[in-house]
Amino acid sequence: MDINHLKLIQNYLANANLRLSIAKVDKVSQNWRFFNMRPSYNALYFIREGEGWIKIDDQEYRPSPGQIVLMPAGSLHSISVVGDNTYRKFWCHFTAKVDTLNLFQLIHLPHVLDVPDESYMEQLFKELIDAYRSSAWTAPLQRNEILMRLVRHYLDIVPDRQISLSMLPDMQKLNTVFQYIEEHINDNVSVEQLAGLIHYNPNYFIRFFKSKMKMTPVQYIIKVRIEKTKGLLMTTDLTLEEIGRRVGMEVHYLCRVFKQFTNMSPGEFRSQIMSNR
């Protein structure tokens, strides 16, 4: 994988926000069929028994026992039984957002995978289902922690050659812009430069970007710089002057904007992190 693409994908994963909607295990009925749905959630199916038919966008599959299926949010889904031997499956619905975008629209991954360690995958789903059913006051944290482990395990079994940035035209344009910002975060990046990357008029580019991200390009650049500042404060002993140079912000402006985002100064943020170690 290209090193710049790898860095961009790692950045998406670092900023992904996962939230569980539902987790269950069941054997589907003969009436299990839905066509041309475009849900706002992602679905993971871990097939344990039976047979069925699944279509994701224009690709058709017949997943078999021991395989896991990822159905990304925003894609067109159709599912159906194909005989009397219906699926028994562990499954969950969840959202995975990077800012306002769906993670699996930014990253292209295989929809169906063989699971090398079926017992471990089943264990993760059972833990997730137990946490979903739990009424403990800490259950929401437990659900998301297990969901993170489950999604990470799915990603771990994806062959590197099958991981790529999205081929959807709008996502490709955004990936180009995100990658440029990532590589030039310490430079004075202008809207005109970003618009030129995808051959858009600057005014049209601002409208396009805001329609996808719910923020302007300038607001997004500032957000990326603040997130990088937080990472450097947590993981290094660099001075604010050096951090400012690395993220392309003067120290006085960095401190002011950082406090707007976090309600604390960079020094207070670093002290809090150190006290919690």
XYZ file of C-alpha atoms in Angstrom, residues 94-275:
182
model
C -23.396 0.238 14.312
C -22.281 3.628 13.070
C -18.643 4.464 12.319
C -18.143 8.148 11.601
C -15.111 10.238 10.742
C -16.500 13.695 11.384
C -19.749 13.465 9.378
C -18.572 10.811 6.902
C -19.051 7.059 7.089
C -15.711 5.307 7.692
C -16.478 2.501 5.242
C -17.310 4.967 2.479
C -13.848 6.493 2.878
C -12.070 3.119 3.016
C -12.901 0.333 0.567
C -12.819 -3.140 2.159
C -14.002 -6.602 1.100
C -17.622 -7.340 1.951
C -17.152 -11.058 2.704
C -14.201 -12.661 4.508
C -13.254 -16.085 5.806
C -12.725 -15.979 9.583
C -9.520 -17.825 10.582
C -10.393 -18.057 14.298
C -14.131 -18.671 14.416
C -14.247 -19.320 18.163
C -12.668 -15.944 18.938
C -15.031 -14.103 16.580
C -17.998 -15.857 18.211
C -16.658 -14.955 21.666
C -16.467 -11.269 20.671
C -20.042 -11.302 19.415
C -21.267 -13.031 22.579
C -19.529 -10.411 24.727
C -21.086 -7.667 22.601
C -24.563 -9.154 22.903
C -24.187 -9.496 26.685
C -23.088 -5.866 26.922
C -25.987 -4.780 24.694
C -28.446 -6.543 27.011
C -26.786 -5.264 30.184
C -28.512 -2.612 32.288
C -25.314 -1.675 34.150
C -24.647 2.034 34.189
C -21.246 1.440 32.575
C -22.744 -0.739 29.814
C -22.516 1.956 27.079
C -18.751 2.157 27.583
C -18.461 -1.621 27.606
C -20.481 -1.929 24.376
C -18.300 0.509 22.510
C -15.089 -1.018 23.867
C -16.120 -4.494 22.665
C -17.377 -3.076 19.360
C -13.952 -1.500 18.825
C -12.295 -4.877 19.437
C -14.719 -6.588 17.067
C -14.197 -4.085 14.250
C -10.444 -4.146 14.825
C -10.452 -7.948 14.580
C -12.382 -7.722 11.310
C -9.818 -5.219 9.987
C -6.935 -7.412 11.171
C -8.086 -10.304 8.976
C -8.483 -8.154 5.848
C -5.536 -8.839 3.497
C -3.498 -5.659 2.908
C -3.969 -5.929 -0.845
C -7.757 -5.650 -0.371
C -7.609 -2.353 1.552
C -7.876 0.833 -0.504
C -9.302 4.319 -0.480
C -12.857 4.656 -1.734
C -13.471 4.666 -5.485
C -16.689 6.721 -5.154
C -16.086 9.967 -7.090
C -16.948 12.372 -4.262
C -14.979 10.304 -1.747
C -11.984 10.224 -4.108
C -12.071 14.012 -4.304
C -12.263 14.333 -0.529
C -9.478 11.786 -0.045
C -7.278 13.850 -2.369
C -7.984 16.965 -0.300
C -7.526 15.173 3.048
C -4.232 13.662 1.926
C -2.888 17.053 0.815
C -3.869 18.633 4.142
C -2.239 15.743 6.023
C 1.019 16.157 4.095
C 1.091 19.975 4.317
C -0.375 20.587 7.758
C 2.592 22.785 8.741
C 2.206 24.947 5.611
C -0.108 27.845 4.855
C -2.686 25.778 2.951
C -5.199 27.909 1.031
C -8.699 27.168 -0.199
C -7.516 27.987 -3.709
C -4.815 25.308 -3.498
C -7.296 22.699 -2.280
C -9.858 23.614 -4.930
C -7.179 23.341 -7.623
C -6.361 19.781 -6.576
C -9.771 18.589 -7.782
C -10.222 21.240 -10.478
C -13.041 23.114 -8.752
C -13.747 26.805 -8.590
C -12.910 27.936 -5.004
C -16.471 29.084 -4.262
C -17.938 25.834 -5.596
C -15.304 23.854 -3.696
C -16.313 25.504 -0.405
C -19.974 24.577 -1.031
C -19.007 21.022 -2.023
C -16.797 20.535 1.033
C -19.359 21.986 3.429
C -22.136 19.779 2.000
C -20.044 16.695 2.833
C -18.298 17.732 6.033
C -20.757 20.220 7.599
C -17.847 22.620 8.034
C -15.736 24.820 5.779
C -12.286 23.749 4.530
C -10.655 26.309 6.849
C -12.590 24.968 9.852
C -11.535 21.430 8.925
C -7.847 22.414 8.668
C -8.014 24.024 12.117
C -9.679 20.908 13.527
C -6.931 18.679 12.075
C -4.256 20.966 13.535
C -5.847 20.866 16.981
C -6.129 17.054 16.884
C -2.455 16.808 15.907
C -1.573 19.218 18.700
C -3.403 17.018 21.203
C -1.503 13.988 19.946
C 1.858 15.737 20.257
C 1.008 17.007 23.754
C 0.108 13.472 24.832
C 3.036 11.629 23.278
C 6.013 14.026 23.241
C 7.845 16.565 25.390
C 8.016 19.097 22.564
C 7.647 22.761 23.460
C 4.599 24.696 22.294
C 6.832 26.596 19.867
C 7.968 23.337 18.229
C 4.422 21.939 18.192
C 3.210 25.166 16.619
C 5.808 24.814 13.854
C 4.758 21.215 13.229
C 1.076 22.077 12.889
C 1.528 25.403 11.106
C 0.185 27.741 13.802
C 1.698 30.631 15.745
C 1.819 29.845 19.466
C -0.537 32.618 20.600
C -3.140 31.614 17.986
C -2.672 27.918 18.732
C -3.299 28.488 22.453
C -6.438 30.547 21.776
C -7.963 28.073 19.319
C -6.946 25.052 21.426
C -8.865 26.463 24.378
C -11.927 27.039 22.177
C -11.893 23.359 21.202
C -11.016 21.784 24.567
C -11.919 24.378 27.237
C -8.354 24.233 28.522
C -4.949 25.550 27.529
C -2.345 23.263 25.933
C -0.414 23.297 29.210
C -3.492 22.329 31.234
C -4.278 19.568 28.720
C -0.755 18.122 28.973
C -0.819 18.323 32.790
C -4.137 16.486 32.914
C -2.807 13.734 30.648
C 0.337 13.363 32.770
C -1.646 13.208 36.018
